[in-house]
mmCIF file of C-alpha atoms and ligand atoms in Angstrom:
data_model
loop_
_atom_site.group_PDB
_atom_site.id
_atom_site.type_symbol
_atom_site.label_atom_id
_atom_site.label_comp_id
_atom_site.label_asym_id
_atom_site.label_seq_id
_atom_site.Cartn_x
_atom_site.Cartn_y
_atom_site.Cartn_z
ATOM 1 C CA MET J 576 -57.219 -26.227 -32.829
ATOM 2 C CA GLU J 577 -58.918 -23.366 -33.821
ATOM 3 C CA ILE J 578 -58.279 -19.739 -33.462
ATOM 4 C CA THR J 579 -61.684 -18.377 -31.928
ATOM 5 C CA SER J 580 -60.764 -14.325 -30.828
ATOM 6 C CA ILE J 581 -57.152 -11.823 -30.107
ATOM 7 C CA LYS J 582 -58.161 -9.187 -27.932
ATOM 8 C CA THR J 583 -55.723 -6.787 -26.229
ATOM 9 C CA ALA J 584 -55.380 -4.723 -23.371
ATOM 10 C CA ALA J 585 -53.299 -2.005 -22.523
ATOM 11 C CA THR J 586 -50.842 -1.042 -19.253
ATOM 12 C CA VAL J 587 -48.944 2.342 -18.645
ATOM 13 C CA GLY J 588 -45.535 1.779 -18.410
ATOM 14 C CA HIS J 589 -42.637 2.586 -20.479
ATOM 15 C CA GLY J 590 -44.734 3.710 -22.716
ATOM 16 C CA MET J 591 -47.336 1.943 -23.361
ATOM 17 C CA HIS J 592 -47.052 -2.028 -22.573
ATOM 18 C CA LEU J 593 -49.675 -3.635 -25.189
ATOM 19 C CA TRP J 594 -50.637 -7.204 -24.181
ATOM 20 C CA VAL J 595 -52.413 -9.874 -26.733
ATOM 21 C CA ARG J 596 -54.285 -12.940 -26.026
ATOM 22 C CA VAL J 597 -55.443 -15.804 -28.284
ATOM 23 C CA SER J 598 -57.847 -17.975 -28.094
ATOM 24 C CA THR J 599 -58.428 -21.215 -29.530
ATOM 25 C CA ASP J 600 -62.032 -23.635 -29.688
ATOM 26 C CA ALA J 601 -59.992 -26.108 -27.506
ATOM 27 C CA GLY J 602 -59.939 -23.636 -24.541
ATOM 28 C CA ILE J 603 -56.009 -22.816 -24.589
ATOM 29 C CA VAL J 604 -54.824 -19.540 -24.179
ATOM 30 C CA GLY J 605 -52.140 -17.339 -25.273
ATOM 31 C CA THR J 606 -51.023 -14.257 -24.078
ATOM 32 C CA GLY J 607 -47.714 -12.244 -25.510
ATOM 33 C CA GLU J 608 -47.089 -8.398 -24.942
ATOM 34 C CA CYS J 609 -45.307 -6.068 -27.536
ATOM 35 C CA VAL J 610 -44.327 -2.455 -27.384
ATOM 36 C CA HIS J 611 -43.813 1.308 -29.437
ATOM 37 C CA GLY J 612 -47.389 0.361 -31.400
ATOM 38 C CA GLY J 613 -49.466 2.912 -29.436
ATOM 39 C CA LYS J 614 -53.080 2.921 -30.184
ATOM 40 C CA GLN J 615 -52.227 2.419 -33.695
ATOM 41 C CA ALA J 616 -51.304 -1.613 -32.900
ATOM 42 C CA ILE J 617 -54.570 -2.120 -31.009
ATOM 43 C CA ALA J 618 -55.872 -1.155 -33.871
ATOM 44 C CA ILE J 619 -54.638 -3.405 -35.872
ATOM 45 C CA ILE J 620 -54.910 -5.731 -33.875
ATOM 46 C CA GLN J 621 -58.581 -6.088 -34.058
ATOM 47 C CA TYR J 622 -58.238 -5.513 -37.822
ATOM 48 C CA LEU J 623 -56.413 -8.553 -38.026
ATOM 49 C CA GLU J 624 -58.751 -10.861 -35.468
ATOM 50 C CA GLU J 625 -61.623 -11.340 -38.305
ATOM 51 C CA LYS J 626 -58.470 -12.491 -40.693
ATOM 52 C CA LEU J 627 -57.111 -15.093 -38.515
ATOM 53 C CA VAL J 628 -60.288 -16.369 -36.429
ATOM 54 C CA GLY J 629 -60.670 -20.048 -37.800
ATOM 55 C CA ARG J 630 -56.623 -20.412 -38.357
ATOM 56 C CA ASP J 631 -54.634 -23.144 -36.724
ATOM 57 C CA PRO J 632 -52.557 -21.086 -33.811
ATOM 58 C CA PHE J 633 -49.750 -23.532 -34.302
ATOM 59 C CA ALA J 634 -48.424 -22.201 -37.982
ATOM 60 C CA VAL J 635 -47.058 -19.294 -36.168
ATOM 61 C CA ASP J 636 -44.248 -18.534 -38.854
ATOM 62 C CA ALA J 637 -46.876 -18.468 -41.803
ATOM 63 C CA ILE J 638 -49.856 -16.749 -40.386
ATOM 64 C CA PHE J 639 -46.768 -13.969 -39.180
ATOM 65 C CA GLU J 640 -45.512 -13.709 -43.310
ATOM 66 C CA ASP J 641 -48.797 -14.478 -44.183
ATOM 67 C CA MET J 642 -50.376 -11.482 -42.774
ATOM 68 C CA ARG J 643 -47.751 -9.054 -43.859
ATOM 69 C CA ARG J 644 -47.431 -10.366 -47.047
ATOM 70 C CA SER J 645 -50.816 -9.342 -47.356
ATOM 71 C CA HIS J 646 -50.836 -5.691 -45.611
ATOM 72 C CA VAL J 647 -46.790 -5.160 -47.530
ATOM 73 C CA PHE J 648 -48.930 -1.861 -49.147
ATOM 74 C CA ASP J 649 -49.758 -1.023 -45.206
ATOM 75 C CA GLY J 650 -46.426 -0.864 -43.539
ATOM 76 C CA GLY J 651 -45.117 -4.772 -44.070
ATOM 77 C CA ASP J 652 -42.114 -4.208 -44.030
ATOM 78 C CA ALA J 653 -41.764 -1.228 -40.533
ATOM 79 C CA GLY J 654 -44.291 0.299 -38.136
ATOM 80 C CA ALA J 655 -46.859 -0.678 -35.579
ATOM 81 C CA LEU J 656 -48.460 -2.933 -38.128
ATOM 82 C CA ILE J 657 -45.221 -4.489 -37.600
ATOM 83 C CA THR J 658 -45.551 -4.116 -33.650
ATOM 84 C CA ALA J 659 -49.333 -5.266 -33.706
ATOM 85 C CA LEU J 660 -48.072 -9.287 -35.272
ATOM 86 C CA THR J 661 -45.874 -9.081 -32.907
ATOM 87 C CA GLY J 662 -47.289 -8.801 -30.155
ATOM 88 C CA ILE J 663 -49.809 -11.933 -32.230
ATOM 89 C CA GLU J 664 -47.241 -14.212 -32.806
ATOM 90 C CA ILE J 665 -45.620 -14.037 -28.946
ATOM 91 C CA ALA J 666 -49.158 -14.855 -27.930
ATOM 92 C CA LEU J 667 -48.953 -17.534 -30.807
ATOM 93 C CA TRP J 668 -45.650 -19.124 -29.060
ATOM 94 C CA ASP J 669 -46.735 -18.840 -25.892
ATOM 95 C CA LEU J 670 -50.367 -20.888 -26.713
ATOM 96 C CA LYS J 671 -48.321 -23.719 -28.610
ATOM 97 C CA GLY J 672 -45.897 -24.085 -25.695
ATOM 98 C CA LYS J 673 -48.468 -24.838 -22.895
ATOM 99 C CA ALA J 674 -50.579 -26.903 -25.683
ATOM 100 C CA LEU J 675 -47.634 -29.248 -25.920
ATOM 101 C CA ASP J 676 -46.487 -29.020 -22.556
ATOM 102 C CA VAL J 677 -42.807 -27.318 -23.015
ATOM 103 C CA PRO J 678 -41.072 -23.828 -22.443
ATOM 104 C CA VAL J 679 -40.999 -21.721 -25.776
ATOM 105 C CA TYR J 680 -37.363 -22.169 -25.956
ATOM 106 C CA GLU J 681 -37.709 -26.224 -26.623
ATOM 107 C CA LEU J 682 -39.663 -25.037 -29.882
ATOM 108 C CA LEU J 683 -37.088 -22.933 -30.971
ATOM 109 C CA GLY J 684 -34.300 -25.144 -31.201
ATOM 110 C CA GLY J 685 -33.360 -25.475 -27.824
ATOM 111 C CA LYS J 686 -31.388 -23.780 -25.106
ATOM 112 C CA PHE J 687 -27.277 -22.976 -25.433
ATOM 113 C CA ARG J 688 -27.303 -22.083 -21.714
ATOM 114 C CA ASP J 689 -29.978 -22.075 -18.750
ATOM 115 C CA LYS J 690 -29.507 -18.305 -17.152
ATOM 116 C CA ILE J 691 -29.964 -15.133 -19.256
ATOM 117 C CA ARG J 692 -27.118 -12.213 -18.482
ATOM 118 C CA VAL J 693 -29.404 -8.582 -17.842
ATOM 119 C CA TYR J 694 -27.675 -5.354 -17.785
ATOM 120 C CA ALA J 695 -30.021 -2.833 -16.319
ATOM 121 C CA ASP J 696 -30.450 0.801 -16.995
ATOM 122 C CA CYS J 697 -29.102 3.320 -15.221
ATOM 123 C CA GLU J 698 -30.022 7.085 -14.707
ATOM 124 C CA VAL J 699 -27.418 8.876 -14.057
ATOM 125 C CA SER J 700 -27.246 12.419 -15.443
ATOM 126 C CA PRO J 701 -25.536 15.113 -16.120
ATOM 127 C CA GLY J 702 -25.738 17.169 -13.102
ATOM 128 C CA MET J 703 -24.163 14.856 -11.296
ATOM 129 C CA ASN J 704 -21.216 14.683 -8.952
ATOM 130 C CA PHE J 705 -18.738 11.792 -8.284
ATOM 131 C CA ASP J 706 -20.437 10.856 -5.263
ATOM 132 C CA GLN J 707 -24.115 11.090 -6.434
ATOM 133 C CA ILE J 708 -23.297 8.994 -9.585
ATOM 134 C CA LYS J 709 -21.384 6.313 -7.460
ATOM 135 C CA ALA J 710 -24.884 6.129 -5.309
ATOM 136 C CA VAL J 711 -26.330 4.809 -8.313
ATOM 137 C CA VAL J 712 -24.353 2.084 -9.584
ATOM 138 C CA ASP J 713 -24.271 1.372 -6.274
ATOM 139 C CA GLU J 714 -27.274 0.266 -5.793
ATOM 140 C CA VAL J 715 -27.400 -1.120 -9.233
ATOM 141 C CA LEU J 716 -24.730 -3.498 -8.319
ATOM 142 C CA GLU J 717 -25.796 -5.061 -4.701
ATOM 143 C CA ARG J 718 -28.596 -5.766 -6.917
ATOM 144 C CA GLY J 719 -26.344 -8.612 -8.398
ATOM 145 C CA PHE J 720 -26.165 -6.609 -11.631
ATOM 146 C CA THR J 721 -22.712 -6.923 -13.630
ATOM 147 C CA ALA J 722 -23.154 -4.350 -16.838
ATOM 148 C CA LEU J 723 -24.487 -1.228 -16.555
ATOM 149 C CA LYS J 724 -25.625 1.158 -19.288
ATOM 150 C CA ILE J 725 -26.409 5.365 -19.004
ATOM 151 C CA ASP J 726 -27.104 7.831 -21.917
ATOM 152 C CA VAL J 727 -24.586 10.378 -22.118
ATOM 153 C CA ASP J 728 -26.724 12.962 -24.548
ATOM 154 C CA ILE J 729 -27.816 15.642 -23.208
ATOM 155 C CA GLY J 730 -31.467 15.948 -24.877
ATOM 156 C CA ALA J 731 -32.485 12.455 -23.832
ATOM 157 C CA TYR J 732 -33.057 14.287 -20.186
ATOM 158 C CA GLY J 733 -34.480 17.978 -21.279
ATOM 159 C CA HIS J 734 -31.248 18.779 -18.613
ATOM 160 C CA ARG J 735 -31.845 22.053 -18.137
ATOM 161 C CA GLU J 736 -28.939 24.076 -15.696
ATOM 162 C CA SER J 737 -29.383 27.468 -16.908
ATOM 163 C CA GLU J 738 -25.402 28.096 -16.281
ATOM 164 C CA VAL J 739 -24.221 25.458 -19.271
ATOM 165 C CA ALA J 740 -27.931 25.940 -20.739
ATOM 166 C CA HIS J 741 -26.124 28.095 -23.628
ATOM 167 C CA PHE J 742 -23.733 25.203 -24.083
ATOM 168 C CA GLU J 743 -25.679 23.272 -24.813
ATOM 169 C CA LYS J 744 -25.699 21.486 -28.200
ATOM 170 C CA ASP J 745 -29.114 22.602 -30.356
ATOM 171 C CA ARG J 746 -31.400 19.489 -30.060
ATOM 172 C CA PHE J 747 -32.169 18.801 -34.377
ATOM 173 C CA ASN J 748 -27.946 19.805 -34.900
ATOM 174 C CA PHE J 749 -25.687 16.642 -34.969
ATOM 175 C CA THR J 750 -22.305 18.329 -33.977
ATOM 176 C CA ALA J 751 -21.264 18.122 -30.903
ATOM 177 C CA ASN J 752 -19.026 21.424 -29.378
ATOM 178 C CA GLN J 753 -16.596 21.015 -27.031
ATOM 179 C CA TRP J 754 -18.082 21.081 -24.098
ATOM 180 C CA GLU J 755 -20.419 18.474 -24.771
ATOM 181 C CA HIS J 756 -18.416 16.641 -25.687
ATOM 182 C CA ASP J 757 -16.287 16.730 -22.404
ATOM 183 C CA ARG J 758 -18.925 16.864 -20.496
ATOM 184 C CA MET J 759 -19.635 13.131 -22.787
ATOM 185 C CA VAL J 760 -16.492 11.831 -22.154
ATOM 186 C CA SER J 761 -16.471 12.848 -18.125
ATOM 187 C CA LEU J 762 -19.763 11.267 -17.115
ATOM 188 C CA VAL J 763 -18.414 7.969 -19.148
ATOM 189 C CA ASP J 764 -14.647 8.113 -16.997
ATOM 190 C CA MET J 765 -17.197 9.248 -13.583
ATOM 191 C CA VAL J 766 -18.527 5.913 -14.689
ATOM 192 C CA THR J 767 -16.625 3.086 -15.240
ATOM 193 C CA ARG J 768 -15.111 4.715 -11.784
ATOM 194 C CA ALA J 769 -17.467 4.308 -10.281
ATOM 195 C CA ALA J 770 -18.603 1.251 -11.776
ATOM 196 C CA GLY J 771 -14.877 -1.039 -11.502
ATOM 197 C CA ARG J 772 -12.810 -2.749 -14.129
ATOM 198 C CA ASP J 773 -15.093 -5.632 -13.105
ATOM 199 C CA ILE J 774 -18.617 -4.000 -14.684
ATOM 200 C CA ASP J 775 -19.342 -4.325 -18.074
ATOM 201 C CA VAL J 776 -20.727 -0.651 -19.109
ATOM 202 C CA ALA J 777 -22.561 0.694 -22.419
ATOM 203 C CA ALA J 778 -22.854 4.060 -23.394
ATOM 204 C CA ASP J 779 -26.287 5.295 -25.318
ATOM 205 C CA VAL J 780 -25.823 8.215 -27.401
ATOM 206 C CA HIS J 781 -29.455 8.341 -29.113
ATOM 207 C CA THR J 782 -28.277 9.521 -32.949
ATOM 208 C CA ARG J 783 -27.546 12.724 -31.584
ATOM 209 C CA LEU J 784 -23.873 12.814 -33.872
ATOM 210 C CA ASP J 785 -23.120 13.357 -36.607
ATOM 211 C CA VAL J 786 -20.000 11.086 -38.164
ATOM 212 C CA PRO J 787 -17.079 13.206 -37.184
ATOM 213 C CA SER J 788 -18.647 14.153 -33.896
ATOM 214 C CA SER J 789 -18.945 10.700 -32.797
ATOM 215 C CA ILE J 790 -15.659 9.771 -34.444
ATOM 216 C CA ARG J 791 -14.321 11.776 -31.930
ATOM 217 C CA LEU J 792 -16.201 11.067 -29.226
ATOM 218 C CA ALA J 793 -15.797 7.553 -29.661
ATOM 219 C CA LYS J 794 -11.966 7.516 -29.979
ATOM 220 C CA ALA J 795 -11.772 9.505 -26.737
ATOM 221 C CA LEU J 796 -14.101 6.414 -25.470
ATOM 222 C CA GLU J 797 -11.812 3.935 -26.007
ATOM 223 C CA GLN J 798 -9.059 4.270 -23.134
ATOM 224 C CA TYR J 799 -12.344 3.687 -20.692
ATOM 225 C CA HIS J 800 -13.343 -0.188 -22.833
ATOM 226 C CA LEU J 801 -16.937 -0.091 -22.740
ATOM 227 C CA MET J 802 -18.979 -2.659 -23.585
ATOM 228 C CA TRP J 803 -20.277 -0.670 -26.673
ATOM 229 C CA LEU J 804 -21.223 2.901 -27.680
ATOM 230 C CA GLU J 805 -24.919 2.883 -28.461
ATOM 231 C CA GLU J 806 -26.083 4.958 -32.223
ATOM 232 C CA PRO J 807 -23.815 8.050 -32.157
ATOM 233 C CA VAL J 808 -25.084 8.892 -35.494
ATOM 234 C CA PRO J 809 -28.335 8.252 -37.217
ATOM 235 C CA ALA J 810 -29.047 4.441 -37.402
ATOM 236 C CA GLU J 811 -31.174 5.126 -40.395
ATOM 237 C CA ASN J 812 -27.608 5.219 -42.539
ATOM 238 C CA VAL J 813 -25.968 2.009 -42.572
ATOM 239 C CA ASP J 814 -22.567 3.879 -44.576
ATOM 240 C CA ALA J 815 -22.420 6.326 -41.646
ATOM 241 C CA MET J 816 -22.510 4.122 -39.461
ATOM 242 C CA ARG J 817 -20.517 1.475 -40.839
ATOM 243 C CA THR J 818 -17.747 5.179 -41.262
ATOM 244 C CA VAL J 819 -17.768 5.395 -37.286
ATOM 245 C CA THR J 820 -17.178 1.897 -36.995
ATOM 246 C CA GLN J 821 -14.716 1.585 -38.975
ATOM 247 C CA SER J 822 -12.758 4.187 -37.380
ATOM 248 C CA THR J 823 -12.706 2.824 -33.492
ATOM 249 C CA SER J 824 -12.377 0.179 -31.277
ATOM 250 C CA VAL J 825 -15.102 0.608 -29.098
ATOM 251 C CA PRO J 826 -17.797 -1.624 -30.085
ATOM 252 C CA ILE J 827 -20.552 -0.227 -31.831
ATOM 253 C CA CYS J 828 -23.920 -1.296 -31.371
ATOM 254 C CA SER J 829 -27.307 0.217 -33.775
ATOM 255 C CA GLY J 830 -30.850 -1.661 -34.515
ATOM 256 C CA GLU J 831 -33.549 -0.867 -31.684
ATOM 257 C CA ASN J 832 -35.876 1.055 -34.572
ATOM 258 C CA LEU J 833 -35.173 -1.045 -37.241
ATOM 259 C CA TYR J 834 -37.959 -4.093 -37.884
ATOM 260 C CA LEU J 835 -37.598 -7.984 -39.343
ATOM 261 C CA ARG J 836 -34.743 -9.205 -41.132
ATOM 262 C CA HIS J 837 -34.880 -7.011 -43.785
ATOM 263 C CA GLY J 838 -34.673 -4.110 -42.041
ATOM 264 C CA PHE J 839 -30.965 -5.003 -40.252
ATOM 265 C CA ARG J 840 -29.835 -6.856 -43.513
ATOM 266 C CA ASP J 841 -27.738 -4.137 -44.383
ATOM 267 C CA LEU J 842 -26.281 -3.261 -41.350
ATOM 268 C CA ILE J 843 -25.550 -6.543 -40.832
ATOM 269 C CA GLU J 844 -23.936 -7.351 -44.203
ATOM 270 C CA LYS J 845 -21.689 -4.542 -44.480
ATOM 271 C CA GLN J 846 -20.866 -4.771 -41.542
ATOM 272 C CA ALA J 847 -21.875 -1.473 -39.718
ATOM 273 C CA VAL J 848 -22.090 -2.583 -36.271
ATOM 274 C CA ASN J 849 -20.288 -4.816 -33.741
ATOM 275 C CA ILE J 850 -23.402 -5.557 -31.754
ATOM 276 C CA ILE J 851 -27.215 -5.963 -33.171
ATOM 277 C CA MET J 852 -30.181 -4.539 -30.648
ATOM 278 C CA PRO J 853 -33.070 -5.445 -31.915
ATOM 279 C CA ASP J 854 -36.183 -4.602 -29.341
ATOM 280 C CA ILE J 855 -38.152 -8.426 -30.195
ATOM 281 C CA PRO J 856 -41.551 -7.590 -28.638
ATOM 282 C CA LYS J 857 -41.483 -4.779 -31.813
ATOM 283 C CA CYS J 858 -39.864 -5.527 -34.493
ATOM 284 C CA GLY J 859 -40.586 -9.335 -35.339
ATOM 285 C CA GLY J 860 -41.625 -11.515 -32.752
ATOM 286 C CA LEU J 861 -39.422 -14.642 -31.528
ATOM 287 C CA SER J 862 -38.985 -16.728 -34.880
ATOM 288 C CA GLU J 863 -38.073 -13.110 -36.541
ATOM 289 C CA CYS J 864 -34.839 -12.412 -34.254
ATOM 290 C CA ARG J 865 -34.219 -15.540 -33.667
ATOM 291 C CA LYS J 866 -33.674 -15.619 -37.562
ATOM 292 C CA ILE J 867 -31.778 -12.132 -37.113
ATOM 293 C CA ALA J 868 -29.900 -13.192 -34.695
ATOM 294 C CA ASN J 869 -28.747 -15.908 -36.915
ATOM 295 C CA MET J 870 -28.048 -13.568 -39.835
ATOM 296 C CA ALA J 871 -25.485 -11.361 -37.463
ATOM 297 C CA GLU J 872 -23.715 -15.192 -36.622
ATOM 298 C CA VAL J 873 -22.044 -15.587 -39.556
ATOM 299 C CA TYR J 874 -20.599 -12.236 -39.197
ATOM 300 C CA TYR J 875 -20.121 -13.069 -35.168
ATOM 301 C CA ILE J 876 -22.019 -10.364 -34.704
ATOM 302 C CA PRO J 877 -23.113 -10.513 -30.969
ATOM 303 C CA PHE J 878 -26.672 -10.389 -29.870
ATOM 304 C CA ALA J 879 -27.987 -7.725 -27.495
ATOM 305 C CA PRO J 880 -31.037 -6.772 -27.459
ATOM 306 C CA HIS J 881 -32.694 -3.764 -26.704
ATOM 307 C CA ASN J 882 -36.110 -4.053 -23.865
ATOM 308 C CA VAL J 883 -38.512 -2.471 -22.321
ATOM 309 C CA SER J 884 -40.651 -5.014 -22.268
ATOM 310 C CA SER J 885 -42.372 -5.814 -18.699
ATOM 311 C CA PRO J 886 -41.569 -9.325 -17.106
ATOM 312 C CA VAL J 887 -44.131 -11.275 -19.689
ATOM 313 C CA GLY J 888 -42.005 -9.661 -23.521
ATOM 314 C CA THR J 889 -38.593 -9.785 -20.781
ATOM 315 C CA LEU J 890 -38.948 -13.607 -20.340
ATOM 316 C CA ALA J 891 -40.201 -14.258 -23.923
ATOM 317 C CA SER J 892 -36.985 -12.047 -24.618
ATOM 318 C CA ALA J 893 -34.951 -14.634 -22.942
ATOM 319 C CA HIS J 894 -36.351 -17.073 -24.727
ATOM 320 C CA VAL J 895 -34.968 -16.450 -27.829
ATOM 321 C CA CYS J 896 -31.470 -15.301 -26.375
ATOM 322 C CA ALA J 897 -31.395 -18.632 -24.667
ATOM 323 C CA THR J 898 -31.293 -20.549 -28.421
ATOM 324 C CA VAL J 899 -28.792 -18.431 -30.424
ATOM 325 C CA PRO J 900 -24.602 -19.630 -29.772
ATOM 326 C CA ASN J 901 -24.185 -15.585 -30.333
ATOM 327 C CA PHE J 902 -26.145 -13.712 -27.419
ATOM 328 C CA LEU J 903 -23.838 -11.315 -25.086
ATOM 329 C CA ILE J 904 -26.251 -9.727 -23.162
ATOM 330 C CA LEU J 905 -30.577 -8.104 -22.512
ATOM 331 C CA GLU J 906 -31.861 -5.212 -21.737
ATOM 332 C CA TYR J 907 -33.580 -4.137 -17.841
ATOM 333 C CA HIS J 908 -34.973 -1.055 -18.015
ATOM 334 C CA TRP J 909 -37.110 -1.004 -14.950
ATOM 335 C CA LEU J 910 -34.860 0.068 -11.880
ATOM 336 C CA HIS J 911 -37.406 2.424 -10.163
ATOM 337 C CA ARG J 912 -41.031 1.856 -12.028
ATOM 338 C CA ASP J 913 -43.474 -0.289 -9.854
ATOM 339 C CA TYR J 914 -45.773 -2.966 -11.512
ATOM 340 C CA TRP J 915 -41.650 -4.714 -12.624
ATOM 341 C CA SER J 916 -42.619 -7.672 -9.735
ATOM 342 C CA THR J 917 -46.705 -7.403 -8.688
ATOM 343 C CA ILE J 918 -47.866 -7.104 -12.638
ATOM 344 C CA ILE J 919 -47.084 -11.500 -12.901
ATOM 345 C CA GLN J 920 -48.806 -13.759 -10.777
ATOM 346 C CA GLU J 921 -46.221 -14.938 -9.661
ATOM 347 C CA LYS J 922 -45.028 -12.328 -7.784
ATOM 348 C CA THR J 923 -41.423 -12.523 -7.737
ATOM 349 C CA ASP J 924 -38.423 -10.827 -9.625
ATOM 350 C CA ILE J 925 -37.702 -12.750 -12.643
ATOM 351 C CA ILE J 926 -34.716 -11.046 -13.082
ATOM 352 C CA LYS J 927 -31.823 -13.264 -9.955
ATOM 353 C CA ASP J 928 -28.431 -11.305 -9.000
ATOM 354 C CA GLY J 929 -28.494 -9.737 -12.941
ATOM 355 C CA PHE J 930 -29.506 -13.563 -14.755
ATOM 356 C CA ILE J 931 -33.146 -14.682 -15.845
ATOM 357 C CA HIS J 932 -33.337 -18.076 -14.774
ATOM 358 C CA PHE J 933 -35.513 -20.453 -16.699
ATOM 359 C CA ASP J 934 -38.307 -23.007 -13.925
ATOM 360 C CA GLY J 935 -39.067 -25.310 -17.530
ATOM 361 C CA ARG J 936 -43.266 -24.346 -16.877
ATOM 362 C CA PRO J 937 -45.014 -24.361 -20.623
ATOM 363 C CA GLY J 938 -45.115 -21.382 -22.632
ATOM 364 C CA ILE J 939 -43.579 -18.157 -22.077
ATOM 365 C CA GLY J 940 -43.324 -19.020 -18.204
ATOM 366 C CA VAL J 941 -45.204 -16.690 -16.343
ATOM 367 C CA GLU J 942 -49.241 -15.046 -16.170
ATOM 368 C CA LEU J 943 -49.883 -11.217 -16.528
ATOM 369 C CA ASP J 944 -51.947 -10.286 -13.248
ATOM 370 C CA GLU J 945 -54.973 -8.314 -14.485
ATOM 371 C CA GLU J 946 -56.612 -7.343 -11.422
ATOM 372 C CA VAL J 947 -52.740 -5.664 -11.050
ATOM 373 C CA GLY J 948 -53.086 -4.429 -14.623
ATOM 374 C CA ARG J 949 -56.183 -2.784 -14.687
ATOM 375 C CA GLN J 950 -55.054 0.161 -11.790
ATOM 376 C CA TYR J 951 -52.459 0.572 -14.771
ATOM 377 C CA GLN J 952 -54.807 0.488 -17.750
ATOM 378 C CA TYR J 953 -53.813 2.891 -20.212
ATOM 379 C CA PRO J 954 -55.864 5.744 -20.812
ATOM 380 C CA GLY J 955 -58.751 5.310 -23.953
ATOM 381 C CA THR J 956 -58.343 1.594 -23.557
ATOM 382 C CA THR J 957 -59.973 -1.705 -23.593
ATOM 383 C CA TRP J 958 -59.324 -4.664 -21.986
ATOM 384 C CA PHE J 959 -59.312 -7.586 -23.479
ATOM 385 C CA GLU J 960 -62.868 -7.256 -24.924
HETATM 386 MG MG1 MG P 448 -31.148 2.901 -27.496
#
């Protein structure tokens, strides 16, 4: 079997959802998805198509590593080139699964578990009172989720209440003032009270704080038994992250903007975090993220992937989660977005009562509905042409 073409389409979802379709001379087609690569990733895939036509689509890891190494001067360590390759990689796994009539998890070593626990990213905002927060949390719990995540940093919301505006943290300076610190603690207090003791709560700081502000926040949050505190300090300084991690009993999680095993090596080897969160349809794909999880496993570090993908990228991520022992939980970021169930031909919510179940279909296991997808086509992009 030979690759005959690699084409893309893009939809407006959580940012851009970039769809990648690999076709073969045997008539078997695989569809993958990548995120956060932007229009640069589309241009890179168009360029890579020329290099990959005629290649054996089953040599997934070799294709990935060959393209990465031969373009190392063009961004073969991180960024859009890796994300473009990730979209191709996921499409190749879908294709190989279909060709061999097995689900992708069977090609990755088989399952440790039959269902994948998912947490809901949950939109509470700093201006809400307890009753308003309880209403948001209740909606998540009524849908069957047993874990949720909130953003505690003001910057994430562009929140501008005039009466508190002069207390807000400067968006570039990393030091939290007293008002900001108290507000973050109060938000976690309200959300954990609303959720109740059985529900796991994670809190994301989006890299807004310096080391002392982060340690002070983490210590104040220890009483709430968070599932994790996410990226309190900027993620690029692994030693600063480790200082925070070593100062608190709150589990610290990071990694949504790292790429490849190489990007995670320092974080894992220095045990700078308690939990890692690679974005699978962005940072290297299924094979690479399984290897990242395996690296983390030897330090007993859990694997909790970041995820803003459509059901295709989410289910692709779930195949990896099934095949590693240290899987903790997978993100779901679509509580209030419209095409979650309609963009796939199956017209179903792949998450039932807070879990993804596999149904044994070959490949990734869900198919893009192109008619619906075209209604959300990303401006200025082509559609599998
Ligand atoms: Mg985050």
